[in-house]
PDB file of C-alpha atoms in Angstrom:
ATOM      1  CA  MET A   1     105.207 110.904 145.062  1.00 37.00           C
ATOM      2  CA  THR A   2     107.210 113.490 146.870  1.00 40.00           C
ATOM      3  CA  GLY A   3     106.058 113.894 150.537  1.00 41.00           C
ATOM      4  CA  ARG A   4     104.079 111.056 150.826  1.00 46.00           C
ATOM      5  CA  THR A   5     105.164 108.824 153.714  1.00 61.00           C
ATOM      6  CA  HIS A   6     102.535 106.032 153.735  1.00 88.00           C
ATOM      7  CA  PRO A   7     103.403 103.243 151.244  1.00 93.00           C
ATOM      8  CA  ALA A   8      99.761 102.755 150.222  1.00 95.00           C
ATOM      9  CA  ALA A   9      99.627 106.505 149.073  1.00 96.00           C
ATOM     10  CA  THR A  10      98.731 107.115 145.439  1.00 97.00           C
ATOM     11  CA  GLU A  11      96.895 109.378 143.108  1.00 98.00           C
ATOM     12  CA  ILE A  12      94.579 109.218 140.527  1.00 98.00           C
ATOM     13  CA  LEU A  13      92.906 112.073 138.296  1.00 98.00           C
ATOM     14  CA  GLY A  14      94.567 114.674 140.386  1.00 98.00           C
ATOM     15  CA  LEU A  15      93.373 113.342 143.668  1.00 98.00           C
ATOM     16  CA  PRO A  16      95.719 112.410 146.385  1.00 97.00           C
ATOM     17  CA  LEU A  17      94.429 109.390 147.855  1.00 98.00           C
ATOM     18  CA  ALA A  18      95.586 107.601 151.222  1.00 97.00           C
ATOM     19  CA  SER A  19      94.861 104.211 149.606  1.00 98.00           C
ATOM     20  CA  PRO A  20      94.473 102.688 146.108  1.00 98.00           C
ATOM     21  CA  VAL A  21      91.329 101.267 147.301  1.00 98.00           C
ATOM     22  CA  VAL A  22      88.424 103.043 145.479  1.00 98.00           C
ATOM     23  CA  VAL A  23      84.677 102.346 145.886  1.00 98.00           C
ATOM     24  CA  GLY A  24      83.071 102.018 142.611  1.00 98.00           C
ATOM     25  CA  SER A  25      79.763 103.268 141.512  1.00 97.00           C
ATOM     26  CA  GLY A  26      76.653 101.776 142.650  1.00 94.00           C
ATOM     27  CA  LEU A  27      73.405 101.662 144.824  1.00 94.00           C
ATOM     28  CA  LEU A  28      75.682 101.902 147.665  1.00 97.00           C
ATOM     29  CA  THR A  29      77.025 105.440 146.754  1.00 98.00           C
ATOM     30  CA  ASP A  30      73.573 106.949 145.848  1.00 97.00           C
ATOM     31  CA  GLN A  31      73.503 108.386 149.422  1.00 97.00           C
ATOM     32  CA  GLU A  32      75.710 111.241 151.359  1.00 98.00           C
ATOM     33  CA  ARG A  33      75.550 109.237 154.466  1.00 98.00           C
ATOM     34  CA  ASN A  34      77.053 106.077 152.824  1.00 98.00           C
ATOM     35  CA  ILE A  35      79.859 107.982 150.836  1.00 98.00           C
ATOM     36  CA  ARG A  36      81.069 109.821 153.890  1.00 98.00           C
ATOM     37  CA  ARG A  37      80.898 106.462 155.985  1.00 98.00           C
ATOM     38  CA  LEU A  38      82.950 104.829 153.081  1.00 98.00           C
ATOM     39  CA  LEU A  39      85.405 107.522 153.264  1.00 98.00           C
ATOM     40  CA  ALA A  40      85.656 107.725 156.931  1.00 98.00           C
ATOM     41  CA  THR A  41      86.106 103.956 156.840  1.00 98.00           C
ATOM     42  CA  GLY A  42      89.284 104.261 154.686  1.00 97.00           C
ATOM     43  CA  ALA A  43      88.317 104.337 151.085  1.00 98.00           C
ATOM     44  CA  GLY A  44      90.770 106.148 149.157  1.00 98.00           C
ATOM     45  CA  ALA A  45      88.353 107.802 147.215  1.00 98.00           C
ATOM     46  CA  VAL A  46      84.394 107.079 146.416  1.00 98.00           C
ATOM     47  CA  VAL A  47      82.605 107.144 142.815  1.00 98.00           C
ATOM     48  CA  THR A  48      78.984 108.378 143.164  1.00 98.00           C
ATOM     49  CA  LYS A  49      75.994 106.518 141.762  1.00 97.00           C
ATOM     50  CA  THR A  50      75.861 107.541 138.026  1.00 96.00           C
ATOM     51  CA  ILE A  51      74.100 111.313 137.782  1.00 97.00           C
ATOM     52  CA  HIS A  52      71.698 111.439 135.150  1.00 96.00           C
ATOM     53  CA  PRO A  53      69.696 114.438 133.964  1.00 96.00           C
ATOM     54  CA  ASN A  54      66.603 112.283 132.807  1.00 91.00           C
ATOM     55  CA  PRO A  55      66.650 109.080 134.711  1.00 82.00           C
ATOM     56  CA  ALA A  56      63.769 106.670 133.980  1.00 73.00           C
ATOM     57  CA  PRO A  57      61.272 106.394 136.412  1.00 71.00           C
ATOM     58  CA  SER A  58      61.699 103.842 139.525  1.00 65.00           C
ATOM     59  CA  GLY A  59      60.616 100.593 138.282  1.00 58.00           C
ATOM     60  CA  ASP A  60      61.396  96.959 138.333  1.00 63.00           C
ATOM     61  CA  GLU A  61      65.334  97.452 139.360  1.00 71.00           C
ATOM     62  CA  ARG A  62      66.596  94.439 141.326  1.00 84.00           C
ATOM     63  CA  LEU A  63      69.803  92.655 142.301  1.00 89.00           C
ATOM     64  CA  LEU A  64      70.204  88.868 142.019  1.00 94.00           C
ATOM     65  CA  ARG A  65      72.936  87.296 144.123  1.00 93.00           C
ATOM     66  CA  LEU A  66      74.884  84.394 142.406  1.00 94.00           C
ATOM     67  CA  PRO A  67      77.469  82.192 143.938  1.00 92.00           C
ATOM     68  CA  THR A  68      80.125  83.972 141.950  1.00 90.00           C
ATOM     69  CA  GLY A  69      78.872  87.836 142.179  1.00 94.00           C
ATOM     70  CA  MET A  70      75.791  89.738 141.209  1.00 93.00           C
ATOM     71  CA  LEU A  71      73.499  90.245 138.423  1.00 94.00           C
ATOM     72  CA  ASN A  72      71.634  93.688 138.507  1.00 88.00           C
ATOM     73  CA  SER A  73      69.352  95.400 136.364  1.00 86.00           C
ATOM     74  CA  THR A  74      69.886  98.948 137.705  1.00 85.00           C
ATOM     75  CA  THR A  75      70.600 102.117 135.787  1.00 82.00           C
ATOM     76  CA  TYR A  76      71.245 105.511 137.157  1.00 92.00           C
ATOM     77  CA  SER A  77      70.614 107.480 140.269  1.00 94.00           C
ATOM     78  CA  ARG A  78      66.802 108.753 140.813  1.00 92.00           C
ATOM     79  CA  ARG A  79      67.939 111.748 142.582  1.00 94.00           C
ATOM     80  CA  ASP A  80      67.771 114.967 140.484  1.00 94.00           C
ATOM     81  CA  VAL A  81      70.834 116.969 139.463  1.00 97.00           C
ATOM     82  CA  GLY A  82      70.081 119.722 141.587  1.00 97.00           C
ATOM     83  CA  GLU A  83      70.137 117.473 144.800  1.00 97.00           C
ATOM     84  CA  TRP A  84      73.323 115.830 143.394  1.00 98.00           C
ATOM     85  CA  CYS A  85      74.892 119.340 142.803  1.00 98.00           C
ATOM     86  CA  ALA A  86      74.282 120.608 146.432  1.00 98.00           C
ATOM     87  CA  MET A  87      75.741 117.254 147.680  1.00 98.00           C
ATOM     88  CA  LEU A  88      78.808 117.612 145.651  1.00 98.00           C
ATOM     89  CA  ARG A  89      79.239 121.295 147.177  1.00 98.00           C
ATOM     90  CA  ARG A  90      79.270 119.906 150.528  1.00 98.00           C
ATOM     91  CA  PHE A  91      81.863 117.263 149.409  1.00 98.00           C
ATOM     92  CA  ALA A  92      84.118 119.823 147.840  1.00 98.00           C
ATOM     93  CA  ALA A  93      83.621 122.126 150.921  1.00 98.00           C
ATOM     94  CA  ASP A  94      85.065 119.365 153.012  1.00 98.00           C
ATOM     95  CA  ARG A  95      87.781 118.448 150.497  1.00 98.00           C
ATOM     96  CA  LEU A  96      86.650 114.958 150.199  1.00 98.00           C
ATOM     97  CA  PRO A  97      87.846 112.641 147.233  1.00 98.00           C
ATOM     98  CA  VAL A  98      84.402 112.013 145.816  1.00 98.00           C
ATOM     99  CA  ILE A  99      84.498 111.343 141.886  1.00 98.00           C
ATOM    100  CA  ALA A 100      81.120 112.072 140.239  1.00 98.00           C
ATOM    101  CA  SER A 101      79.994 109.559 137.781  1.00 98.00           C
ATOM    102  CA  VAL A 102      77.914 111.218 135.269  1.00 98.00           C
ATOM    103  CA  HIS A 103      75.594 109.968 132.112  1.00 96.00           C
ATOM    104  CA  ALA A 104      73.242 111.398 129.759  1.00 95.00           C
ATOM    105  CA  ASP A 105      71.062 110.401 126.783  1.00 93.00           C
ATOM    106  CA  SER A 106      73.360 112.463 124.298  1.00 94.00           C
ATOM    107  CA  PRO A 107      76.694 113.945 123.999  1.00 96.00           C
ATOM    108  CA  ASP A 108      75.279 117.435 124.373  1.00 98.00           C
ATOM    109  CA  GLU A 109      73.089 116.669 127.402  1.00 97.00           C
ATOM    110  CA  LEU A 110      76.333 115.136 128.991  1.00 98.00           C
ATOM    111  CA  ALA A 111      78.442 118.188 128.358  1.00 98.00           C
ATOM    112  CA  ALA A 112      75.668 120.224 129.988  1.00 98.00           C
ATOM    113  CA  LEU A 113      75.476 117.736 133.187  1.00 98.00           C
ATOM    114  CA  ALA A 114      79.160 117.860 133.163  1.00 98.00           C
ATOM    115  CA  GLU A 115      79.281 121.716 133.178  1.00 98.00           C
ATOM    116  CA  ARG A 116      76.698 121.795 136.280  1.00 98.00           C
ATOM    117  CA  VAL A 117      78.878 118.987 138.130  1.00 98.00           C
ATOM    118  CA  THR A 118      82.066 120.942 137.568  1.00 98.00           C
ATOM    119  CA  ALA A 119      80.556 124.191 138.860  1.00 98.00           C
ATOM    120  CA  ALA A 120      79.426 122.259 141.926  1.00 98.00           C
ATOM    121  CA  GLY A 121      82.848 121.706 142.882  1.00 98.00           C
ATOM    122  CA  SER A 122      83.357 118.080 141.784  1.00 98.00           C
ATOM    123  CA  PRO A 123      87.191 117.982 141.514  1.00 98.00           C
ATOM    124  CA  ALA A 124      87.081 114.716 139.099  1.00 98.00           C
ATOM    125  CA  LEU A 125      84.474 112.838 137.062  1.00 98.00           C
ATOM    126  CA  GLU A 126      83.964 109.392 135.633  1.00 98.00           C
ATOM    127  CA  LEU A 127      81.945 109.175 132.609  1.00 98.00           C
ATOM    128  CA  GLY A 128      79.523 106.138 132.943  1.00 95.00           C
ATOM    129  CA  ILE A 129      78.694 105.894 129.527  1.00 94.00           C
ATOM    130  CA  SER A 130      78.902 102.049 129.073  1.00 88.00           C
ATOM    131  CA  CYS A 131      76.102 100.822 131.358  1.00 78.00           C
ATOM    132  CA  LEU A 132      74.411  97.770 129.347  1.00 70.00           C
ATOM    133  CA  ASN A 133      71.377  97.901 131.242  1.00 61.00           C
ATOM    134  CA  GLU A 134      69.662 100.772 129.551  1.00 64.00           C
ATOM    135  CA  GLU A 135      66.382  99.902 127.636  1.00 53.00           C
ATOM    136  CA  GLY A 136      67.176  98.351 124.380  1.00 51.00           C
ATOM    137  CA  GLY A 137      70.848  97.593 125.411  1.00 51.00           C
ATOM    138  CA  LEU A 138      73.868  99.001 124.463  1.00 60.00           C
ATOM    139  CA  GLU A 139      76.356  98.449 121.627  1.00 70.00           C
ATOM    140  CA  ASP A 140      79.210 100.402 122.371  1.00 84.00           C
ATOM    141  CA  THR A 141      81.588 101.573 119.682  1.00 92.00           C
ATOM    142  CA  PRO A 142      84.758 103.849 119.338  1.00 95.00           C
ATOM    143  CA  GLU A 143      82.696 106.415 117.523  1.00 96.00           C
ATOM    144  CA  ARG A 144      80.331 106.729 120.471  1.00 94.00           C
ATOM    145  CA  VAL A 145      83.064 106.733 122.982  1.00 96.00           C
ATOM    146  CA  ALA A 146      84.643 109.345 121.237  1.00 97.00           C
ATOM    147  CA  ALA A 147      81.346 111.568 120.886  1.00 97.00           C
ATOM    148  CA  TYR A 148      80.769 111.429 124.571  1.00 97.00           C
ATOM    149  CA  THR A 149      84.245 112.175 125.645  1.00 98.00           C
ATOM    150  CA  THR A 150      84.702 115.090 123.201  1.00 98.00           C
ATOM    151  CA  ALA A 151      81.824 116.787 124.507  1.00 98.00           C
ATOM    152  CA  VAL A 152      83.018 116.547 128.147  1.00 98.00           C
ATOM    153  CA  ARG A 153      86.231 117.591 127.461  1.00 98.00           C
ATOM    154  CA  ARG A 154      85.305 120.897 125.742  1.00 98.00           C
ATOM    155  CA  VAL A 155      83.403 122.027 128.689  1.00 98.00           C
ATOM    156  CA  THR A 156      85.243 120.862 131.931  1.00 98.00           C
ATOM    157  CA  PRO A 157      88.595 121.340 132.852  1.00 98.00           C
ATOM    158  CA  VAL A 158      88.760 118.952 135.591  1.00 98.00           C
ATOM    159  CA  PRO A 159      89.927 115.438 134.994  1.00 98.00           C
ATOM    160  CA  PHE A 160      87.828 112.510 134.085  1.00 98.00           C
ATOM    161  CA  SER A 161      87.966 109.004 133.513  1.00 98.00           C
ATOM    162  CA  VAL A 162      85.846 107.109 130.839  1.00 98.00           C
ATOM    163  CA  LYS A 163      84.454 103.718 132.320  1.00 97.00           C
ATOM    164  CA  LEU A 164      84.350 101.030 129.563  1.00 96.00           C
ATOM    165  CA  ALA A 165      83.366  97.481 129.447  1.00 92.00           C
ATOM    166  CA  ALA A 166      85.948  94.530 128.964  1.00 93.00           C
ATOM    167  CA  GLY A 167      85.261  92.795 125.696  1.00 91.00           C
ATOM    168  CA  GLU A 168      85.461  93.002 121.926  1.00 90.00           C
ATOM    169  CA  GLY A 169      86.962  96.092 120.504  1.00 94.00           C
ATOM    170  CA  LEU A 170      88.313  97.584 123.952  1.00 95.00           C
ATOM    171  CA  ARG A 171      91.563  98.747 122.491  1.00 96.00           C
ATOM    172  CA  GLU A 172      89.940 100.798 119.765  1.00 97.00           C
ATOM    173  CA  ARG A 173      87.393 101.877 122.254  1.00 96.00           C
ATOM    174  CA  LEU A 174      89.860 102.927 125.033  1.00 97.00           C
ATOM    175  CA  ASP A 175      92.166 104.802 122.236  1.00 98.00           C
ATOM    176  CA  ALA A 176      89.048 106.664 120.985  1.00 98.00           C
ATOM    177  CA  ALA A 177      88.800 107.952 124.728  1.00 98.00           C
ATOM    178  CA  VAL A 178      92.047 108.798 125.198  1.00 98.00           C
ATOM    179  CA  ALA A 179      92.454 110.654 121.742  1.00 98.00           C
ATOM    180  CA  SER A 180      89.180 112.551 122.574  1.00 98.00           C
ATOM    181  CA  GLY A 181      90.686 114.005 125.710  1.00 98.00           C
ATOM    182  CA  ALA A 182      90.103 111.426 128.847  1.00 98.00           C
ATOM    183  CA  ASP A 183      92.707 111.643 131.343  1.00 98.00           C
ATOM    184  CA  ALA A 184      92.071 108.105 132.544  1.00 98.00           C
ATOM    185  CA  ILE A 185      90.191 104.647 131.935  1.00 98.00           C
ATOM    186  CA  THR A 186      88.150 102.695 134.293  1.00 98.00           C
ATOM    187  CA  LEU A 187      87.791  99.007 133.430  1.00 97.00           C
ATOM    188  CA  SER A 188      85.619  97.355 133.799  1.00 94.00           C
ATOM    189  CA  ASP A 189      81.932  98.192 133.756  1.00 90.00           C
ATOM    190  CA  THR A 190      79.385  95.116 134.205  1.00 88.00           C
ATOM    191  CA  VAL A 191      79.616  92.596 131.658  1.00 90.00           C
ATOM    192  CA  ALA A 192      76.474  90.725 130.085  1.00 90.00           C
ATOM    193  CA  GLY A 193      75.290  88.030 132.212  1.00 93.00           C
ATOM    194  CA  LEU A 194      72.066  85.891 132.442  1.00 95.00           C
ATOM    195  CA  ALA A 195      70.563  83.343 135.058  1.00 96.00           C
ATOM    196  CA  VAL A 196      68.054  80.590 134.678  1.00 97.00           C
ATOM    197  CA  ASP A 197      65.793  78.827 137.097  1.00 95.00           C
ATOM    198  CA  PRO A 198      66.915  75.221 136.706  1.00 95.00           C
ATOM    199  CA  ASP A 199      63.527  73.786 137.464  1.00 96.00           C
ATOM    200  CA  THR A 200      61.132  75.913 135.565  1.00 97.00           C
ATOM    201  CA  GLY A 201      63.534  77.244 132.741  1.00 97.00           C
ATOM    202  CA  GLU A 202      62.520  80.861 133.536  1.00 97.00           C
ATOM    203  CA  VAL A 203      65.137  83.457 132.961  1.00 96.00           C
ATOM    204  CA  GLN A 204      65.649  85.272 136.101  1.00 95.00           C
ATOM    205  CA  LEU A 205      65.377  89.077 136.129  1.00 91.00           C
ATOM    206  CA  GLY A 206      63.485  88.627 132.823  1.00 89.00           C
ATOM    207  CA  GLY A 207      66.794  88.844 130.440  1.00 90.00           C
ATOM    208  CA  ALA A 208      70.557  89.486 130.326  1.00 90.00           C
ATOM    209  CA  PHE A 209      71.880  92.264 132.774  1.00 90.00           C
ATOM    210  CA  GLY A 210      74.984  93.524 134.183  1.00 91.00           C
ATOM    211  CA  TYR A 211      77.174  91.061 135.686  1.00 93.00           C
ATOM    212  CA  SER A 212      79.948  91.760 138.181  1.00 94.00           C
ATOM    213  CA  GLY A 213      81.894  89.603 140.854  1.00 93.00           C
ATOM    214  CA  PRO A 214      84.683  87.288 140.889  1.00 95.00           C
ATOM    215  CA  GLY A 215      83.759  85.644 137.904  1.00 95.00           C
ATOM    216  CA  ILE A 216      85.013  88.789 135.805  1.00 96.00           C
ATOM    217  CA  LYS A 217      88.228  89.230 137.607  1.00 97.00           C
ATOM    218  CA  PRO A 218      90.460  86.976 135.427  1.00 97.00           C
ATOM    219  CA  LEU A 219      88.788  88.548 132.286  1.00 96.00           C
ATOM    220  CA  VAL A 220      89.656  92.231 133.429  1.00 98.00           C
ATOM    221  CA  LEU A 221      93.255  91.143 134.852  1.00 98.00           C
ATOM    222  CA  ALA A 222      93.832  89.723 131.146  1.00 98.00           C
ATOM    223  CA  GLU A 223      92.683  93.018 129.580  1.00 97.00           C
ATOM    224  CA  ILE A 224      94.617  95.128 131.558  1.00 98.00           C
ATOM    225  CA  PHE A 225      97.949  93.124 131.233  1.00 98.00           C
ATOM    226  CA  ALA A 226      97.327  93.054 127.415  1.00 97.00           C
ATOM    227  CA  LEU A 227      96.871  96.749 127.226  1.00 97.00           C
ATOM    228  CA  ARG A 228      99.886  97.463 129.137  1.00 97.00           C
ATOM    229  CA  ARG A 229     102.044  94.890 127.308  1.00 96.00           C
ATOM    230  CA  ARG A 230     100.989  96.814 123.851  1.00 96.00           C
ATOM    231  CA  GLY A 231     102.270 100.088 125.381  1.00 96.00           C
ATOM    232  CA  ALA A 232      98.898 101.611 126.513  1.00 97.00           C
ATOM    233  CA  ASP A 233      99.952 104.196 129.219  1.00 96.00           C
ATOM    234  CA  VAL A 234      96.628 105.797 130.199  1.00 98.00           C
ATOM    235  CA  PRO A 235      95.906 105.872 134.115  1.00 98.00           C
ATOM    236  CA  VAL A 236      93.559 102.946 134.777  1.00 98.00           C
ATOM    237  CA  MET A 237      91.015 102.502 137.392  1.00 98.00           C
ATOM    238  CA  GLY A 238      90.629  98.603 137.449  1.00 98.00           C
ATOM    239  CA  GLY A 239      88.229  96.712 139.131  1.00 97.00           C
ATOM    240  CA  GLY A 240      85.675  93.581 138.851  1.00 96.00           C
ATOM    241  CA  GLY A 241      85.616  90.819 141.526  1.00 96.00           C
ATOM    242  CA  VAL A 242      87.549  92.462 144.142  1.00 98.00           C
ATOM    243  CA  ARG A 243      86.972  90.828 147.550  1.00 97.00           C
ATOM    244  CA  ASP A 244      90.397  90.993 149.582  1.00 98.00           C
ATOM    245  CA  ALA A 245      93.876  92.550 149.710  1.00 98.00           C
ATOM    246  CA  THR A 246      95.221  89.827 147.295  1.00 98.00           C
ATOM    247  CA  ASP A 247      92.952  90.829 144.634  1.00 98.00           C
ATOM    248  CA  VAL A 248      94.200  94.597 145.059  1.00 98.00           C
ATOM    249  CA  ALA A 249      97.681  93.510 144.623  1.00 98.00           C
ATOM    250  CA  GLU A 250      96.908  91.548 141.649  1.00 98.00           C
ATOM    251  CA  TYR A 251      95.135  94.705 139.744  1.00 98.00           C
ATOM    252  CA  LEU A 252      98.258  96.649 140.557  1.00 98.00           C
ATOM    253  CA  SER A 253     100.440  94.171 139.451  1.00 98.00           C
ATOM    254  CA  VAL A 254      99.101  93.814 135.909  1.00 98.00           C
ATOM    255  CA  GLY A 255      98.938  97.887 135.671  1.00 98.00           C
ATOM    256  CA  ALA A 256      96.143  99.380 137.498  1.00 98.00           C
ATOM    257  CA  ASP A 257      97.123 102.560 139.131  1.00 98.00           C
ATOM    258  CA  VAL A 258      94.094 102.059 141.452  1.00 98.00           C
ATOM    259  CA  VAL A 259      91.586  99.417 142.084  1.00 98.00           C
ATOM    260  CA  GLN A 260      87.705  99.755 142.400  1.00 98.00           C
ATOM    261  CA  VAL A 261      85.663  97.576 144.704  1.00 98.00           C
ATOM    262  CA  TYR A 262      82.322  97.283 144.613  1.00 97.00           C
ATOM    263  CA  THR A 263      79.978  94.200 144.380  1.00 95.00           C
ATOM    264  CA  ALA A 264      81.628  92.671 147.778  1.00 97.00           C
ATOM    265  CA  LEU A 265      80.380  95.644 149.824  1.00 97.00           C
ATOM    266  CA  HIS A 266      76.892  94.510 149.444  1.00 95.00           C
ATOM    267  CA  THR A 267      77.667  92.274 152.190  1.00 96.00           C
ATOM    268  CA  ASN A 268      78.498  93.952 155.443  1.00 98.00           C
ATOM    269  CA  MET A 269      79.716  97.069 153.606  1.00 98.00           C
ATOM    270  CA  LEU A 270      81.984  98.930 156.150  1.00 98.00           C
ATOM    271  CA  ASP A 271      83.268  95.703 157.585  1.00 98.00           C
ATOM    272  CA  THR A 272      84.136  94.307 154.113  1.00 98.00           C
ATOM    273  CA  LEU A 273      85.709  97.538 153.118  1.00 98.00           C
ATOM    274  CA  THR A 274      88.009  97.647 156.356  1.00 98.00           C
ATOM    275  CA  GLY A 275      88.918  94.352 155.528  1.00 98.00           C
ATOM    276  CA  ILE A 276      90.027  94.883 151.984  1.00 98.00           C
ATOM    277  CA  ARG A 277      91.734  98.242 152.895  1.00 98.00           C
ATOM    278  CA  GLU A 278      93.622  97.428 156.201  1.00 97.00           C
ATOM    279  CA  GLY A 279      94.409  93.918 154.735  1.00 98.00           C
ATOM    280  CA  PHE A 280      96.127  95.668 151.722  1.00 98.00           C
ATOM    281  CA  ASP A 281      98.130  97.820 154.246  1.00 97.00           C
ATOM    282  CA  ASP A 282      99.123  94.733 156.080  1.00 97.00           C
ATOM    283  CA  TRP A 283      99.914  92.807 152.628  1.00 97.00           C
ATOM    284  CA  LEU A 284     102.229  95.875 151.691  1.00 96.00           C
ATOM    285  CA  ARG A 285     103.963  96.190 154.790  1.00 95.00           C
ATOM    286  CA  ALA A 286     104.743  92.602 154.715  1.00 96.00           C
ATOM    287  CA  HIS A 287     105.952  92.343 151.298  1.00 95.00           C
ATOM    288  CA  GLY A 288     107.714  95.858 151.327  1.00 92.00           C
ATOM    289  CA  GLY A 289     107.715  98.782 148.961  1.00 92.00           C
ATOM    290  CA  THR A 290     104.975 101.096 147.779  1.00 96.00           C
ATOM    291  CA  VAL A 291     101.950 101.005 145.500  1.00 97.00           C
ATOM    292  CA  THR A 292     104.418 102.701 142.855  1.00 95.00           C
ATOM    293  CA  ASP A 293     106.622  99.528 143.245  1.00 96.00           C
ATOM    294  CA  LEU A 294     103.830  97.466 142.441  1.00 97.00           C
ATOM    295  CA  VAL A 295     102.140  99.022 139.576  1.00 97.00           C
ATOM    296  CA  GLY A 296     102.918  97.128 136.457  1.00 97.00           C
ATOM    297  CA  ARG A 297     105.415  94.843 137.836  1.00 97.00           C
ATOM    298  CA  SER A 298     103.985  91.610 136.125  1.00 97.00           C
ATOM    299  CA  ILE A 299     104.644  93.442 132.738  1.00 94.00           C
ATOM    300  CA  LYS A 300     108.051  94.185 134.034  1.00 80.00           C
ATOM    301  CA  GLU A 301     108.608  90.337 134.780  1.00 70.00           C
ATOM    302  CA  VAL A 302     107.527  89.134 131.377  1.00 70.00           C
ATOM    303  CA  ARG A 303     109.669  91.751 129.670  1.00 63.00           C
ATOM    304  CA  GLY A 304     112.578  90.810 131.772  1.00 52.00           C
TER     305      GLY A 304
END
């Protein structure tokens, strides 16, 4: 923290951040204009929409707003890798804190993609390997996590986070990622959710897809809290259901190092981000201390 003067300043994946509020990967971060606007509005960093070398053709990808969040049937960016690399070079030239989210159909393909993205100047990566909207679903395992993580670690020197979903076997999956070379963990990816029309019984969106929003926040808080209490010391980008400054403070308190926000930004994107970012700065000034003071304080209280 030497040389930092603002109490909200922090870092993740080797990137100095003016704020711990990071915009997560999704449809809103699939455009250069949006990424630049989000950073100019005050995001500490932005994670791109997941780059994939062979994305499925555009199809029936939809969002369904719920009272407690959102279901989405989206997968990966439809932009080709060349277009993304050109975009990442421009971000690098401007020294912007943009984290490239990447995935592919096999560990070898992901390694090749990671090499290209690294060569384009991306300063950090997020491995978006846990998207449950892939055709046929996704049954994540420690072995699968290790295979993808190892492949990327072999080919790139830049720091990267592995994005995992909360749920059964999380500690084993996290341990596999760390043992295979991950520098951080992003928690949580979406979890399986389903909505039904009560009048007709029709399953909306045609099946179970990724759920995000306030409903998963207590689950993710519990996961991070448990990981920290059991001694996991890997940096964590926590997120799920963040809507305001107090959500940011809660995630930091249980041990997240930075906090991702995404779903809330689908309503009044820039105004919502401004409210969260400036609200957290105000909250921090009112309570005193720094982000570093907040991180993990809930665990310290329990141990004390």
